Coordinates of C-alpha atoms and ligand atoms in Angstrom, one line a residue:
M1 CA 279.5 34.7 146.1
Q2 CA 281.8 33.9 149.1
F3 CA 280.8 32.0 152.1
A4 CA 282.0 31.4 155.7
R5 CA 284.9 29.1 156.1
R6 CA 283.4 27.9 159.4
M7 CA 280.8 26.0 157.3
D8 CA 283.6 23.9 155.7
Q9 CA 283.7 21.7 158.7
F10 CA 280.1 20.6 158.2
G11 CA 279.5 18.1 155.4
E12 CA 276.2 16.5 154.2
G13 CA 277.5 13.2 155.6
I14 CA 276.0 9.8 156.0
F15 CA 272.4 10.9 156.6
S16 CA 272.2 12.4 153.1
Q17 CA 273.6 9.2 151.6
L18 CA 271.1 7.1 153.5
L19 CA 268.2 9.4 152.5
D20 CA 269.3 9.2 148.9
I21 CA 269.2 5.4 149.0
K22 CA 265.8 5.6 150.7
R23 CA 264.4 7.9 148.1
K24 CA 265.6 5.7 145.2
K25 CA 264.2 2.5 146.8
L26 CA 260.8 4.2 147.5
E27 CA 260.7 5.4 143.9
K28 CA 261.1 1.7 142.8
G29 CA 258.2 0.8 145.0
E30 CA 260.3 -1.0 147.6
T31 CA 259.6 -0.8 151.3
I32 CA 262.0 0.9 153.7
I33 CA 261.8 0.7 157.5
D34 CA 263.5 3.8 158.8
L35 CA 265.1 3.5 162.2
S36 CA 267.8 6.1 161.5
V37 CA 266.5 9.4 162.8
G38 CA 265.0 9.8 166.3
T39 CA 261.8 11.4 165.3
P40 CA 259.1 10.2 167.8
N41 CA 255.8 9.0 166.2
I42 CA 253.8 8.9 169.4
P43 CA 251.4 11.9 169.7
P44 CA 251.0 14.0 172.8
A45 CA 248.2 13.3 175.2
Q46 CA 244.8 14.8 174.3
H47 CA 244.8 17.4 177.1
I48 CA 248.1 18.9 175.9
M49 CA 246.8 19.1 172.3
D50 CA 243.6 20.7 173.5
A51 CA 245.5 23.3 175.5
L52 CA 247.5 24.2 172.4
C53 CA 244.4 24.4 170.1
T54 CA 242.5 26.5 172.6
A55 CA 245.4 29.0 172.9
A56 CA 245.9 29.0 169.2
A57 CA 242.3 30.0 168.6
D58 CA 242.8 33.1 170.7
P59 CA 243.9 36.1 168.4
K60 CA 245.7 37.7 171.4
N61 CA 248.3 35.0 171.3
Y62 CA 249.9 35.9 168.0
I63 CA 252.1 38.7 169.3
Y64 CA 255.8 38.2 169.9
A65 CA 256.2 36.4 173.2
V66 CA 259.6 38.1 173.7
N67 CA 260.0 36.6 177.2
D68 CA 259.0 33.5 179.0
Q69 CA 255.6 34.0 180.7
T70 CA 255.8 34.1 184.5
A71 CA 253.3 31.2 184.5
L72 CA 255.7 29.1 182.4
L73 CA 258.7 29.8 184.6
E74 CA 256.7 29.0 187.7
A75 CA 255.5 25.8 186.0
V76 CA 259.0 24.7 185.2
S77 CA 260.1 25.5 188.8
S78 CA 257.3 23.5 190.2
W79 CA 257.9 20.6 187.8
Y80 CA 261.6 20.4 188.8
D81 CA 260.6 20.4 192.4
T82 CA 257.9 17.7 192.1
R83 CA 259.7 15.5 189.6
Y84 CA 263.4 15.9 190.6
G85 CA 263.3 17.5 194.1
V86 CA 265.3 20.5 192.7
T87 CA 264.3 24.0 193.7
L88 CA 264.8 26.6 190.9
D89 CA 264.3 30.3 191.1
P90 CA 261.9 31.1 188.3
K91 CA 263.4 34.6 187.8
T92 CA 267.1 33.7 187.5
E93 CA 267.6 30.0 187.0
I94 CA 265.3 29.0 184.1
C95 CA 265.4 29.9 180.4
S96 CA 263.1 28.4 177.8
L97 CA 264.5 27.1 174.5
L98 CA 263.0 26.6 171.1
G99 CA 263.8 22.9 171.6
S100 CA 266.8 21.9 173.6
Q101 CA 268.7 21.5 170.3
E102 CA 268.4 25.3 169.8
G103 CA 269.9 26.0 173.2
L104 CA 272.7 23.4 172.8
A105 CA 273.6 24.9 169.5
H106 CA 273.7 28.5 170.7
I107 CA 275.0 28.4 174.2
A108 CA 278.6 28.0 173.1
L109 CA 278.4 31.5 171.7
S110 CA 277.9 32.9 175.2
I111 CA 280.7 30.9 176.8
V112 CA 283.6 30.4 174.4
D113 CA 285.8 32.6 172.2
E114 CA 287.6 31.5 169.0
G115 CA 290.1 28.8 169.7
D116 CA 288.8 27.9 173.3
V117 CA 288.7 24.2 174.2
V118 CA 285.4 22.4 174.8
L119 CA 285.1 18.8 176.0
V120 CA 282.5 16.6 174.3
P121 CA 281.6 13.0 174.5
D122 CA 282.5 10.5 171.8
P123 CA 280.2 9.1 170.4
C124 CA 278.2 12.3 170.7
Y125 CA 274.7 13.6 169.9
P126 CA 275.8 15.8 167.0
V127 CA 274.8 19.3 168.3
F128 CA 277.0 18.9 171.4
A129 CA 280.0 19.2 169.0
D130 CA 278.4 21.4 166.3
G131 CA 277.4 24.2 168.7
P132 CA 281.0 24.7 169.9
L133 CA 282.4 24.3 166.4
L134 CA 280.1 27.1 165.1
A135 CA 281.4 29.3 167.9
G136 CA 285.0 28.6 166.8
A137 CA 286.0 26.3 169.6
K138 CA 288.5 23.4 169.5
L139 CA 287.0 20.1 170.5
Y140 CA 288.5 17.4 172.8
Y141 CA 286.6 14.1 172.6
M142 CA 286.0 12.2 175.8
P143 CA 285.6 8.5 174.7
Q144 CA 282.6 6.5 175.9
K145 CA 283.8 2.9 175.3
K146 CA 282.1 -0.4 175.8
E147 CA 284.8 -1.6 178.2
N148 CA 283.9 1.3 180.5
G149 CA 280.2 0.8 180.3
Y150 CA 280.1 3.7 177.8
V151 CA 280.8 6.2 180.6
I152 CA 283.3 9.0 180.2
Q153 CA 286.6 8.4 182.1
L154 CA 287.4 11.8 183.6
Q155 CA 290.8 10.7 184.9
D156 CA 291.9 10.1 181.2
I157 CA 291.5 13.7 180.3
P158 CA 295.0 15.2 180.0
V159 CA 295.6 17.9 182.7
D160 CA 296.7 20.5 180.1
I161 CA 293.5 20.0 178.2
A162 CA 291.4 20.2 181.3
K163 CA 293.2 23.4 182.3
K164 CA 292.3 25.0 178.9
A165 CA 288.7 23.7 178.7
K166 CA 285.9 26.3 179.2
F167 CA 282.9 24.0 179.2
M168 CA 282.1 20.3 178.8
V169 CA 278.9 18.5 177.6
V170 CA 277.8 15.4 179.4
S171 CA 274.5 13.5 178.9
Y172 CA 273.1 10.4 180.6
P173 CA 270.9 8.6 179.8
N174 CA 273.0 8.8 176.7
N175 CA 272.2 9.1 173.0
P176 CA 273.5 7.1 171.2
T177 CA 274.9 4.6 173.8
T178 CA 271.7 4.5 175.9
V179 CA 273.5 4.0 179.3
M180 CA 272.9 5.9 182.5
A181 CA 275.9 7.1 184.6
P182 CA 276.4 5.9 188.2
E183 CA 276.1 8.4 191.1
A184 CA 279.9 8.3 191.6
F185 CA 280.4 9.7 188.1
Y186 CA 278.4 12.8 188.9
L187 CA 280.4 13.4 192.2
D188 CA 283.7 13.1 190.3
L189 CA 282.3 15.3 187.5
I190 CA 281.5 18.1 189.9
A191 CA 284.9 17.8 191.6
F192 CA 286.7 17.8 188.2
A193 CA 284.7 20.8 186.9
R194 CA 285.5 22.7 190.1
K195 CA 289.1 21.9 190.1
Y196 CA 289.6 23.1 186.5
D197 CA 286.9 25.8 186.5
I198 CA 284.9 24.2 183.7
V199 CA 281.2 24.9 183.1
V200 CA 279.2 21.7 182.8
L201 CA 276.2 21.4 180.5
H202 CA 274.2 18.3 181.4
D203 CA 271.6 17.2 178.8
N204 CA 268.8 15.2 180.5
A205 CA 266.5 14.7 177.4
Y206 CA 265.8 11.0 178.3
S207 CA 265.3 11.1 182.1
E208 CA 261.7 9.8 181.6
L209 CA 262.5 7.0 179.2
V210 CA 264.1 4.7 181.7
F211 CA 263.1 1.0 181.7
D212 CA 262.8 -2.1 183.9
G213 CA 261.5 -0.2 186.9
K214 CA 264.6 2.0 187.2
T215 CA 264.4 5.8 187.5
C216 CA 266.6 8.7 186.8
G217 CA 267.0 12.1 188.5
S218 CA 268.6 15.4 187.6
F219 CA 272.2 16.4 187.6
L220 CA 271.2 19.4 189.7
T221 CA 270.3 17.1 192.7
F222 CA 274.1 16.7 193.3
S223 CA 275.7 19.0 195.8
G224 CA 277.7 21.7 194.0
A225 CA 276.1 21.1 190.6
R226 CA 274.4 24.4 190.4
E227 CA 277.6 26.2 191.2
I228 CA 279.3 24.8 188.1
G229 CA 276.6 24.0 185.6
V230 CA 273.2 23.8 184.0
E231 CA 270.9 21.1 182.8
F232 CA 269.1 21.0 179.5
N233 CA 265.7 19.3 179.4
S234 CA 263.2 18.7 176.6
L235 CA 259.5 18.0 176.3
S236 CA 260.1 16.4 172.8
K237 CA 260.4 12.7 173.8
T238 CA 258.8 12.8 177.3
Y239 CA 255.5 14.2 176.0
G240 CA 255.7 13.5 172.3
L241 CA 256.0 17.3 171.6
A242 CA 259.1 17.2 169.3
G243 CA 257.6 19.4 166.6
A244 CA 256.4 22.0 169.1
R245 CA 260.1 22.8 170.0
I246 CA 260.0 23.1 173.8
G247 CA 263.2 22.8 175.9
F248 CA 264.7 24.5 178.9
C249 CA 268.1 25.4 180.3
V250 CA 268.0 25.4 184.1
G251 CA 270.6 25.8 186.9
N252 CA 273.5 28.2 187.4
A253 CA 272.1 31.8 187.3
E254 CA 275.2 33.3 185.6
V255 CA 275.1 30.7 182.7
V256 CA 271.3 31.1 182.3
S257 CA 271.6 34.9 182.3
R258 CA 274.3 34.9 179.6
L259 CA 272.2 32.5 177.5
K260 CA 269.1 34.7 177.9
T261 CA 271.0 37.8 176.8
L262 CA 272.3 35.9 173.7
K263 CA 268.8 34.7 172.9
S264 CA 267.3 38.1 173.4
N265 CA 269.4 39.2 170.4
M266 CA 268.4 36.2 168.3
D267 CA 264.7 35.3 168.7
Y268 CA 261.5 36.6 170.1
G269 CA 260.7 33.8 172.4
M270 CA 258.4 30.8 172.3
F271 CA 254.9 31.1 170.5
L272 CA 252.5 31.8 173.4
P273 CA 250.1 28.9 172.6
I274 CA 253.2 26.6 172.8
Q275 CA 254.1 28.1 176.2
K276 CA 250.6 27.3 177.4
A277 CA 250.8 23.7 176.1
A278 CA 254.1 23.3 177.9
I279 CA 252.5 24.5 181.1
V280 CA 249.7 22.0 180.8
A281 CA 252.1 19.2 179.9
I282 CA 254.4 19.6 182.9
T283 CA 251.8 20.6 185.5
G284 CA 248.9 18.3 184.3
D285 CA 248.3 14.6 184.8
Q286 CA 251.6 12.8 184.4
G287 CA 250.0 9.5 183.4
C288 CA 250.9 10.2 179.8
V289 CA 254.6 10.1 180.7
A290 CA 254.3 6.5 181.9
V291 CA 252.3 5.6 178.8
M292 CA 255.1 7.0 176.6
K293 CA 257.8 5.1 178.6
D294 CA 255.8 1.8 178.4
A295 CA 255.4 2.2 174.6
Y296 CA 259.2 2.6 174.1
E297 CA 259.9 -0.3 176.5
R298 CA 257.7 -2.6 174.6
R299 CA 259.3 -1.5 171.3
R300 CA 262.7 -2.1 172.8
D301 CA 261.7 -5.7 173.7
V302 CA 260.2 -6.5 170.3
L303 CA 263.4 -5.3 168.5
C304 CA 266.0 -6.7 170.8
D305 CA 264.3 -10.0 171.4
G306 CA 263.5 -10.3 167.7
F307 CA 267.1 -9.7 166.7
K308 CA 268.4 -12.1 169.4
S309 CA 266.0 -14.8 168.1
I310 CA 267.7 -14.6 164.6
G311 CA 271.2 -14.6 166.0
W312 CA 272.1 -10.9 166.4
N313 CA 272.7 -10.4 170.1
M314 CA 272.5 -7.0 171.6
E315 CA 272.2 -5.4 175.1
K316 CA 268.7 -4.2 175.9
P317 CA 269.0 -0.5 176.6
E318 CA 268.2 0.6 180.1
A319 CA 267.0 4.0 178.9
T320 CA 266.3 6.3 175.9
M321 CA 264.5 5.6 172.7
F322 CA 267.5 3.9 171.0
V323 CA 269.2 0.6 170.7
W324 CA 273.0 0.7 170.5
A325 CA 274.2 -2.6 169.0
V326 CA 277.6 -4.1 168.1
I327 CA 277.7 -4.9 164.4
P328 CA 278.0 -8.6 163.3
P329 CA 281.6 -9.8 163.5
H330 CA 282.1 -10.2 159.7
Y331 CA 281.7 -6.5 159.2
E332 CA 284.6 -4.1 160.1
K333 CA 282.9 -0.8 159.5
S334 CA 279.5 0.3 160.7
V335 CA 278.9 2.2 157.5
D336 CA 279.4 -0.9 155.4
F337 CA 276.9 -2.8 157.5
A338 CA 274.4 0.1 157.5
M339 CA 274.6 0.3 153.7
D340 CA 274.2 -3.4 153.2
L341 CA 271.3 -3.5 155.6
V342 CA 269.4 -0.8 153.7
E343 CA 270.2 -2.4 150.3
K344 CA 269.5 -6.0 151.2
A345 CA 266.9 -5.8 153.9
G346 CA 265.3 -2.3 153.4
V347 CA 266.1 -1.5 157.1
M348 CA 267.7 1.9 157.6
L349 CA 269.7 2.7 160.8
T350 CA 272.6 4.9 161.7
P351 CA 276.2 3.7 161.6
G352 CA 277.9 4.4 164.9
S353 CA 280.8 6.2 163.3
A354 CA 278.4 9.0 162.4
F355 CA 278.5 9.9 166.1
G356 CA 282.3 10.1 166.4
P357 CA 285.3 7.7 166.2
S358 CA 284.4 5.7 169.3
G359 CA 281.0 4.9 167.8
E360 CA 282.7 2.7 165.2
G361 CA 281.7 -1.0 165.4
H362 CA 278.2 -0.1 166.5
V363 CA 274.9 1.0 164.9
R364 CA 272.1 3.0 166.4
M365 CA 268.5 2.1 165.9
A366 CA 265.7 4.5 166.9
L367 CA 262.5 3.0 168.3
V368 CA 260.4 5.3 166.1
Q369 CA 258.2 2.6 164.5
D370 CA 255.3 0.7 165.9
E371 CA 255.8 -2.8 167.3
A372 CA 254.4 -4.5 164.2
V373 CA 256.8 -2.6 162.0
L374 CA 259.7 -3.4 164.2
Q375 CA 258.7 -7.1 163.9
Q376 CA 258.7 -6.7 160.1
A377 CA 262.2 -5.2 160.4
V378 CA 263.4 -8.3 162.2
E379 CA 261.9 -10.6 159.5
A380 CA 263.4 -8.5 156.7
V381 CA 266.9 -8.8 158.2
K382 CA 266.4 -12.5 158.7
K383 CA 265.3 -13.0 155.1
S384 CA 268.2 -10.9 153.7
G385 CA 270.8 -13.4 155.3
I386 CA 273.0 -10.4 156.1
L387 CA 273.8 -11.6 159.6
K388 CA 275.6 -14.7 158.2
A389 CA 279.3 -14.3 157.2
Ligands
PLP401 C1 270.4 13.8 173.7 C2 269.5 14.7 173.0 N1 269.5 16.0 173.3 C3 268.7 16.9 172.7 C4 267.9 16.5 171.7 C5 267.0 17.5 171.0 O1 265.8 17.6 171.5 P1 264.8 18.8 171.2 O2 263.7 18.3 170.4 O3 264.4 19.4 172.5 O4 265.6 19.9 170.4 C6 267.8 15.2 171.3 C7 266.9 14.7 170.2 O5 267.0 13.6 169.6 C8 268.7 14.3 171.9 O6 268.7 13.0 171.6

């Protein structure tokens, strides 16, 4: 058998190694607290699950959906209007996705040809880079460094690279660094994209998980954004619907239309009961969104305050469901710290280097365990003595 050379660029990587260690430890009867993968463990609100169950009990809903139902497109349009103050044409500016990951993985196929340049953040949520790589693109990494508040420095992108780039991926609140970008960044971004004729993909997966009374809007509220780009959104974290796979790509009609054409050759659309659940989620009582945000905010406090109390200081994230922490000074590499932590404390997190070269020196912890378990994680780290040189 012979296989595609394009797959040579994807290895099993650190996650497989960590999972292997986890499996061995669990087989020995040891406890593992897994903070590595961002799989939410907070269920959706009852009214959303009820809508899904009712629709799933209707035999008529088992046909291929093929397209987004008009009711879904109108619901997304009204949600963007109410929540973000952005008017979207349901017919031309909205495309549903089988999770935003799916859209982010595929969209490159509709924009780039083999060898084209794509700008991605570093560190980077993996699919931002993997989608373009699958499409044969060449990546240019835009560093997100601590000294710059983890925000991309557009002025540092070489002019010859900018001239060649076909699209760029930007995402704030950011995974893994957790920061939001200031308004000025978005104004510069739109000017930059216009100047070099670059399509902007803005991923807004965490706009609802913003803490300490702050709020976050949409990229599309900025003047000129719709002329150069689209926004990806997801119901996974906001409504606890990760397994249902519901995302959207909204904004520039040309980009949306190309993505729709691509997808129409790939899938038969979102399962109708899931479309109905999505409508109920985004048009129904939004109290559950605040409940979700509060739960993550409390978890953040337990973990960050807990680690601080045992001598590991870290910035409290202003948003997302992650903590991005600088590793203790006696470690040089985030992988070594992550491996020691899982071996000695039974706490599993993701080394920052797994997200790109600029992630080195950090680790990412996902707030995917209840408060009591996060407290246990703090105690296990304390007991292991790993924080002392
Ligand atoms: C920044 C970011 N974008 C997209 C996704 C994928 O979300 P979805 O479940 O909609 O595919 C995630 C999931 O962790 C994420 O962190």
